[in-house]
Short mmCIF file of C-alpha atoms and ligand atoms in Angstrom, two decimals:
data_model
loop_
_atom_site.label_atom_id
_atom_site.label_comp_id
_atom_site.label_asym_id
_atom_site.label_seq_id
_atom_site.Cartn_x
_atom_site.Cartn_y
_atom_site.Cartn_z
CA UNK A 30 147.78 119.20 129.26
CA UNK A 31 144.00 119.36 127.88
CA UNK A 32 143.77 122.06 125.51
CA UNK A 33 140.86 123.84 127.19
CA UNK A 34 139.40 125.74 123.37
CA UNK A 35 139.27 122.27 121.97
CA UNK A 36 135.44 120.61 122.93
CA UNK A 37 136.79 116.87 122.86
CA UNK A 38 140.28 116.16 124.82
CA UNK A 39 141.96 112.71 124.44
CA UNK A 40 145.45 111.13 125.45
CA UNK A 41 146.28 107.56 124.36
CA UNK A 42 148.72 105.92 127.12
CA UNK A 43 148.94 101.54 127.06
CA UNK A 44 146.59 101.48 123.62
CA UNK A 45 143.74 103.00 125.62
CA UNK A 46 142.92 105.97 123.98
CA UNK A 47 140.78 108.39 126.98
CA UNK A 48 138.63 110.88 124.80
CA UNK A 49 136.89 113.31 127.31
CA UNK A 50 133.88 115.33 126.37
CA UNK A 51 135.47 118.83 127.35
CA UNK A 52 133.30 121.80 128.18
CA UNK A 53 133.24 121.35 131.70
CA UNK A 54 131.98 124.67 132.17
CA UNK A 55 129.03 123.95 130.22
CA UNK A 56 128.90 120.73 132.07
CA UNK A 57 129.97 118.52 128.74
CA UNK A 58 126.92 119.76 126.89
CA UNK A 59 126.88 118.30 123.28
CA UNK A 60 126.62 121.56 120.98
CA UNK A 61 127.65 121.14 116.80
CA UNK A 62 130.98 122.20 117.47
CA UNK A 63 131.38 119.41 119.70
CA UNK A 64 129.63 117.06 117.50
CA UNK A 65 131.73 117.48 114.84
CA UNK A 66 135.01 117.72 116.99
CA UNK A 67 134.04 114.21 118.24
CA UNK A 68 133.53 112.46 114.74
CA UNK A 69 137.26 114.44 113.44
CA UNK A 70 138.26 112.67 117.00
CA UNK A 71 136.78 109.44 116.81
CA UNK A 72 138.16 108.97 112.85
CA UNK A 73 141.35 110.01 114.15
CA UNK A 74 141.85 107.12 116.39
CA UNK A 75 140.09 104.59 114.65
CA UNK A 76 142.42 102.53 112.91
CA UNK A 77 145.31 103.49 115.03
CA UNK A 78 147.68 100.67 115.77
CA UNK A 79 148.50 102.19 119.03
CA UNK A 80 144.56 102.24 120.03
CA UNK A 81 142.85 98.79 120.95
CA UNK A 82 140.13 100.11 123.17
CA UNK A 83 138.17 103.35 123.49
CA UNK A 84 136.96 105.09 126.57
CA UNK A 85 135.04 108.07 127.17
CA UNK A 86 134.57 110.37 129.95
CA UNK A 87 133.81 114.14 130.19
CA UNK A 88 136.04 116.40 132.06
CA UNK A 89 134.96 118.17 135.29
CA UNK A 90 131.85 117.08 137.30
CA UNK A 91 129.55 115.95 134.36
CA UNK A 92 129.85 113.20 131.50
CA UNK A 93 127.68 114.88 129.16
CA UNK A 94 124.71 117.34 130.12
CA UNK A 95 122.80 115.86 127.06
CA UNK A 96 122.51 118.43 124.01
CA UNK A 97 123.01 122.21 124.65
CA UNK A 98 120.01 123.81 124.73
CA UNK A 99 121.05 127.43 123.45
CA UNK A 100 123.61 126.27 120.65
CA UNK A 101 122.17 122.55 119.03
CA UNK A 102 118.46 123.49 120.08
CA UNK A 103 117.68 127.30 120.22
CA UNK A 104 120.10 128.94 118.01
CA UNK A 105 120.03 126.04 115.38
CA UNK A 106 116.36 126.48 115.12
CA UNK A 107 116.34 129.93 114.74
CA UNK A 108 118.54 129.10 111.12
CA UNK A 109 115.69 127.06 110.10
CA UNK A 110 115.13 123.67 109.12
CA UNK A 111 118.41 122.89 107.03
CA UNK A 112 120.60 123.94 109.76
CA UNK A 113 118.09 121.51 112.30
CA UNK A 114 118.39 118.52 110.30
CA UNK A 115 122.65 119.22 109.60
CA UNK A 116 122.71 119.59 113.33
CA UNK A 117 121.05 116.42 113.76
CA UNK A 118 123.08 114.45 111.32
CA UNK A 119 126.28 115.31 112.77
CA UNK A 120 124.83 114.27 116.44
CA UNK A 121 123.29 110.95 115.03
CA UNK A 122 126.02 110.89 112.65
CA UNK A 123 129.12 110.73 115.55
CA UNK A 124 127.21 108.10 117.94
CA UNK A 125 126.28 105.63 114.89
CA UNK A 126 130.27 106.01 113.82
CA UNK A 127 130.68 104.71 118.04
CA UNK A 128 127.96 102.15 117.83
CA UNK A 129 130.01 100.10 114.75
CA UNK A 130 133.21 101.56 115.98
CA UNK A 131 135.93 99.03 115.44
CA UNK A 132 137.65 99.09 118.82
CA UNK A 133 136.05 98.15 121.97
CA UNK A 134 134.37 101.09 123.86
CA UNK A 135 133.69 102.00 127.36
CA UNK A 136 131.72 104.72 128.64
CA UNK A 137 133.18 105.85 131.36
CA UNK A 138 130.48 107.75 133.46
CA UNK A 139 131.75 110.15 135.89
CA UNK A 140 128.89 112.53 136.43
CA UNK A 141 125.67 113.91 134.93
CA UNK A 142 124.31 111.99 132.11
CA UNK A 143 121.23 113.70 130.91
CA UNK A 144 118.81 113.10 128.07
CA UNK A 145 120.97 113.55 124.40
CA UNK A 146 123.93 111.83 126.37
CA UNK A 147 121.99 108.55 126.43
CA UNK A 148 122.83 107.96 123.06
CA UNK A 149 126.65 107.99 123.37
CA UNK A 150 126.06 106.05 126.54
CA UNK A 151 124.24 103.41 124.06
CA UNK A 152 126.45 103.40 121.47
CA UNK A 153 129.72 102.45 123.72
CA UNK A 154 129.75 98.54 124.15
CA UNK A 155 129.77 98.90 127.28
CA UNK A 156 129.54 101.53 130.66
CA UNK A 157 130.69 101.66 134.18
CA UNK A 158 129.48 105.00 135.95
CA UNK A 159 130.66 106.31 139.24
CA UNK A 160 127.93 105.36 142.05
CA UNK A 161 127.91 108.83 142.59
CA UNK A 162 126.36 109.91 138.66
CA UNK A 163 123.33 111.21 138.27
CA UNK A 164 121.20 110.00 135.11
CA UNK A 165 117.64 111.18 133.88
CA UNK A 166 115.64 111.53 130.76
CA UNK A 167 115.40 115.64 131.69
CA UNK A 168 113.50 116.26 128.81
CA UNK A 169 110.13 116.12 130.02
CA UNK A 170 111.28 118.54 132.45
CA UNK A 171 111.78 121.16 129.48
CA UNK A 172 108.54 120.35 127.86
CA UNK A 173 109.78 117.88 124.58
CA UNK A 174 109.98 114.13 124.35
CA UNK A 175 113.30 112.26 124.85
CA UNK A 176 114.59 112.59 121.01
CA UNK A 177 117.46 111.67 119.73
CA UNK A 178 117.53 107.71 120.18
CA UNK A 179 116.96 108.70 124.36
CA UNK A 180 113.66 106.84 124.14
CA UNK A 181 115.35 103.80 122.19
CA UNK A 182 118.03 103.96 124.28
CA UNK A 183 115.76 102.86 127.64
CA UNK A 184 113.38 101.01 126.07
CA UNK A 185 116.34 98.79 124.50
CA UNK A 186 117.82 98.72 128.06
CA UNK A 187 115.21 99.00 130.82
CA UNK A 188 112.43 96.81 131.48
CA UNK A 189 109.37 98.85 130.65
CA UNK A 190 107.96 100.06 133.63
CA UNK A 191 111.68 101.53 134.47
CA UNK A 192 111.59 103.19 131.46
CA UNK A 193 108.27 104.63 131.40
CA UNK A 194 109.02 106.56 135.31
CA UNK A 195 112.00 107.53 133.88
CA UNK A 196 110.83 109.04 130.93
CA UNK A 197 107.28 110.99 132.31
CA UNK A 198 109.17 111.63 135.20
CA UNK A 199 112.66 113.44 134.25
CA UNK A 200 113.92 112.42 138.10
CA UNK A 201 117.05 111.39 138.43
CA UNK A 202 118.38 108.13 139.74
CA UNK A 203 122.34 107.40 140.62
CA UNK A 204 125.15 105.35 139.28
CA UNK A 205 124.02 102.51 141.49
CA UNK A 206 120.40 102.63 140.52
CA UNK A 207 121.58 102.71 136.46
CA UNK A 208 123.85 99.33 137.19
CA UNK A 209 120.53 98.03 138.86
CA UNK A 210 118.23 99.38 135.51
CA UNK A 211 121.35 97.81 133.38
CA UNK A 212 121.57 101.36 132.16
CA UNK A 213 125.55 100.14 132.76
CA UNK A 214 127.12 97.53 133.23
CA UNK A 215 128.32 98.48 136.81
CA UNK A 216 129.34 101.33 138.97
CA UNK A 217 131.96 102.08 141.70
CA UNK A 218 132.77 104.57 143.95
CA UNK A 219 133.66 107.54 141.96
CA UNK A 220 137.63 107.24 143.46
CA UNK A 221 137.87 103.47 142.23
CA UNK A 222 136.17 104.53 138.45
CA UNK A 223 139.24 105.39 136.01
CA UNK A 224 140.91 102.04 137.90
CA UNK A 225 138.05 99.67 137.48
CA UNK A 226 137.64 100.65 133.97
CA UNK A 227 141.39 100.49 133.36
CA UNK A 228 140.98 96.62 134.35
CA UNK A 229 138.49 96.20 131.97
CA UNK A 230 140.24 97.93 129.18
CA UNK A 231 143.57 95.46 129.88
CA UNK A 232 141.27 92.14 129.63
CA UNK A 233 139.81 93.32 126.15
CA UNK A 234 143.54 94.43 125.10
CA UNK A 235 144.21 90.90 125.60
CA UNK A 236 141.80 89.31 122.84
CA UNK A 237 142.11 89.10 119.46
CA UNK A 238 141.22 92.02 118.05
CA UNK A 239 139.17 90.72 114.85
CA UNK A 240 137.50 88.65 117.29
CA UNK A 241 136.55 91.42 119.25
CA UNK A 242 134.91 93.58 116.32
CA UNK A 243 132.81 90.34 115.05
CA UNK A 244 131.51 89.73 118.52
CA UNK A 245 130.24 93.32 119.42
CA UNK A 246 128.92 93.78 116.06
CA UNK A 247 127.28 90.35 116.90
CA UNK A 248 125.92 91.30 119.98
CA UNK A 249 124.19 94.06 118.47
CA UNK A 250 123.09 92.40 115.15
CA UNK A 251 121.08 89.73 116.63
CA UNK A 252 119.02 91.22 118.87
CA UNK A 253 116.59 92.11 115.38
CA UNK A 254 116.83 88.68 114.15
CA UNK A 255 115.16 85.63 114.37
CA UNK A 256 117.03 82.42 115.61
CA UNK A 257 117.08 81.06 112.43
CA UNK A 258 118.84 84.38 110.55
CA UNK A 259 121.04 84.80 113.62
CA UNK A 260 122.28 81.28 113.13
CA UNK A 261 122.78 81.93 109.62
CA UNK A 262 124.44 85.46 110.18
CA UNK A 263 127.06 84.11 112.87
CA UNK A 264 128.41 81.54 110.48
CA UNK A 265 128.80 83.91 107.82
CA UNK A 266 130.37 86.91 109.99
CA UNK A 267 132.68 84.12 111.46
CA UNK A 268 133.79 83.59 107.83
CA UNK A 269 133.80 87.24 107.07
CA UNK A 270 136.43 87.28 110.19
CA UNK A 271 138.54 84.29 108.86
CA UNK A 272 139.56 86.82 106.28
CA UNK A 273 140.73 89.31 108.34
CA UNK A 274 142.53 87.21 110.54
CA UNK A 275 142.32 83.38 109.30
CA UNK A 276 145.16 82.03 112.00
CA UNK A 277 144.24 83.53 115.09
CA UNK A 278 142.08 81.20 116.16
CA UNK A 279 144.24 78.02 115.04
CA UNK A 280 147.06 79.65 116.96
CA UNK A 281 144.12 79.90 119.79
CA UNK A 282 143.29 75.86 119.25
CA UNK A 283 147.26 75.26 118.97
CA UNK A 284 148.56 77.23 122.61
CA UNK A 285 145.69 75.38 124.35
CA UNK A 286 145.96 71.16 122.69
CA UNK A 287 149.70 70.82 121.55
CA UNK A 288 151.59 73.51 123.81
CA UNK A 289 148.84 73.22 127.10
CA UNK A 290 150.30 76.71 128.06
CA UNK A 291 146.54 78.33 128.54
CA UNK A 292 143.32 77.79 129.20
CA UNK A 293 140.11 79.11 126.70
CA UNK A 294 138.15 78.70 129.86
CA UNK A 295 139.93 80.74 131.74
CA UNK A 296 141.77 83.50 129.77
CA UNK A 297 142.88 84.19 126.46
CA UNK A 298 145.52 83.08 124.24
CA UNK A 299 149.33 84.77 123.74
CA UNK A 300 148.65 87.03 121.24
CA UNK A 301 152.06 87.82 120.77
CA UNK A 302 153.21 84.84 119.19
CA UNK A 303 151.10 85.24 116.42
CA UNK A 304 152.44 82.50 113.47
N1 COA B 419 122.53 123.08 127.43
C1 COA B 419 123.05 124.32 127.47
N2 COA B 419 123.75 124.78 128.51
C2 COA B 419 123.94 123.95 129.54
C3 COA B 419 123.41 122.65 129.56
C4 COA B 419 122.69 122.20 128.44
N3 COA B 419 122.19 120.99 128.33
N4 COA B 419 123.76 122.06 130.72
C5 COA B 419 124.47 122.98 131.41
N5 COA B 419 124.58 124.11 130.70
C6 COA B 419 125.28 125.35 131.07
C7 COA B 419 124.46 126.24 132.00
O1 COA B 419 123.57 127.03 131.25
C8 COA B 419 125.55 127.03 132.66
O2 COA B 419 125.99 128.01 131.76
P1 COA B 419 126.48 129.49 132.31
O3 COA B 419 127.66 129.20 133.18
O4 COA B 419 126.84 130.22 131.05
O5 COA B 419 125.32 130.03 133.05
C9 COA B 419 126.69 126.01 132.80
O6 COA B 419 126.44 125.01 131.83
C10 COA B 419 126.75 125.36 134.15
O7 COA B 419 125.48 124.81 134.43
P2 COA B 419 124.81 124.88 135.87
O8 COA B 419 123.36 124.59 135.67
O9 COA B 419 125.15 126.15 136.55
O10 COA B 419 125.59 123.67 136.60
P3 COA B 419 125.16 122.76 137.82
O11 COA B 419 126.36 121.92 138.11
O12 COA B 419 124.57 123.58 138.91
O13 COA B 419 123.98 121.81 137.24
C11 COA B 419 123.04 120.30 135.59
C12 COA B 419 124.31 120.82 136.33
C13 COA B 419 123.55 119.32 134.54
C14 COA B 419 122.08 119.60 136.60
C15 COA B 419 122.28 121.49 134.93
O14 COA B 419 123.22 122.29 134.21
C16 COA B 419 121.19 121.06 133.98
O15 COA B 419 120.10 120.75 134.40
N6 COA B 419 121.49 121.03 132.65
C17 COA B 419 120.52 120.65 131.64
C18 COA B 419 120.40 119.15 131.57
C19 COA B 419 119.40 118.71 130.52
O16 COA B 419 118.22 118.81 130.70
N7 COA B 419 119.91 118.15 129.43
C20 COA B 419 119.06 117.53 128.46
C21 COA B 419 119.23 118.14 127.16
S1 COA B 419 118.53 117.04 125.94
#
């Protein structure tokens, strides 16, 4: 049972731990006390043994209604400028902690995804929404620029004329329109969504773990860098890996050339018989 006074729900069931934004009745808005629920939330699970992959949702009709406008914006204001930038720490502070997180994430978007929400949507590797969410930049409809990483967010993700409608124009576009924008990586019919992502989460569970972490830190790494410090960066965070896990991959090598029970190409090894 969700515990309806706490702002972030979560269950754990086949190491997928389901965190759910959870003020439904404020349509998953992201106020401090939610902010900081979510970082107690996300620390909690981290290192978990019993948690290899992340996903999160928001309860009700709505992912995340962006930041709330009366409790981060209006009545943080009105404390003055200390209480503005806290509030803005512990908001930044909760989606940086997702972007480096070291499980695999999924966003999981079931509903509205407005402005603030963009930059948990940006910090989980990666998103599948329902075709029947609704995304915009809102802000512009409430007279302020998109803050909070929103602008980053689409120009990292859109091509720019995308973006720039999106932003001057606060409409909003649906789940099938974001997989077209590469907002997300996909989107289903809103029935199929907790399945689809459920299939995704199984083929992650199935990789090595220290593998995973090295590639989406990777991923997100080299997109600043020239070739030449990429190269260079790859070879050392493939080292830095080794010493996390330095037989994984031999035991990868070993399954496939002296047992032939698996293909690289075409799955992953048996994790389970680690050496
Ligand atoms: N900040 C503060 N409160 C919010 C909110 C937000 N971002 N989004 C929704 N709420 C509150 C509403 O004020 C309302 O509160 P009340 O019941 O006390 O009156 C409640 O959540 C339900 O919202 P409502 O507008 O009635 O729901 P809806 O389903 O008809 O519409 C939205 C949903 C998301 C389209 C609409 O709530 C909305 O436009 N929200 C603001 C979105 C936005 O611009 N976010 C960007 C912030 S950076």
């Amino acid at each position: 049972m969700t515990d309806v006074s706490d702002t972030v729900a979560f269950d754990i069931a086949d190491r997928i731990a389901w965190v759910r934004f959870n003020r439904p009745d404020k349509r998953n808005c992201m106020s401090p006390t939610l902010n900081r629920r979510m970082m107690e939330v996300l620390h909690e699970l981290e290192f978990r043994d019993d948690v290899g992959v992340l996903v999160l949702s928001g309860e009700g009709t709505s992912w995340s209604a962006g930041m709330d406008l009366k409790e981060y914006f209006r009545e943080t204001e009105a404390k003055g400028l200390g209480a503005v930038r806290q509030a803005q720490r512990e908001a930044y502070g909760w989606w940086r902690r997702l972007r480096w997180y070291q499980k695999p994430t999924i966003a999981m978007v079931n509903g509205w995804c407005f402005g603030g929400g963009y930059g948990p949507l940006y910090a989980c590797d990666l998103a599948v929404a329902a075709d029947e969410a609704k995304f915009a930049l809102s802000e512009i409809n409430w007279g302020i620029l998109p803050g909070g990483g929103a602008t980053k967010v689409v120009s990292e993700l859109v091509p720019m004329r995308d973006a720039m409608y999106h932003a001057l124009t606060g409409e909003t576009i649906d789940g099938k329109k974001a997989s077209q924008w590469r907002l997300v990586n996909e989107s289903v019919p809103l029935d199929r969504l907790q399945e689809r992502v459920t299939e995704i989460a199984k083929i992650l569970l199935e990789k090595n773990p220290v593998a995973l972490k090295a590639t989406k830190d990777a991923i997100r790494r080299v997109r600043e860098m020239t070739y030449e410090n990429a190269e260079d960066y790859l070879v050392r965070a493939q080292e830095a890996a080794n010493s996390y896990d330095n037989e994984g991959r031999k035991e990868g090598i070993r399954q496939f050339i002296d047992e032939k029970s698996y293909k690289p190409g075409l799955g992953a090894y048996d994790l389970s018989r680690k050496r």
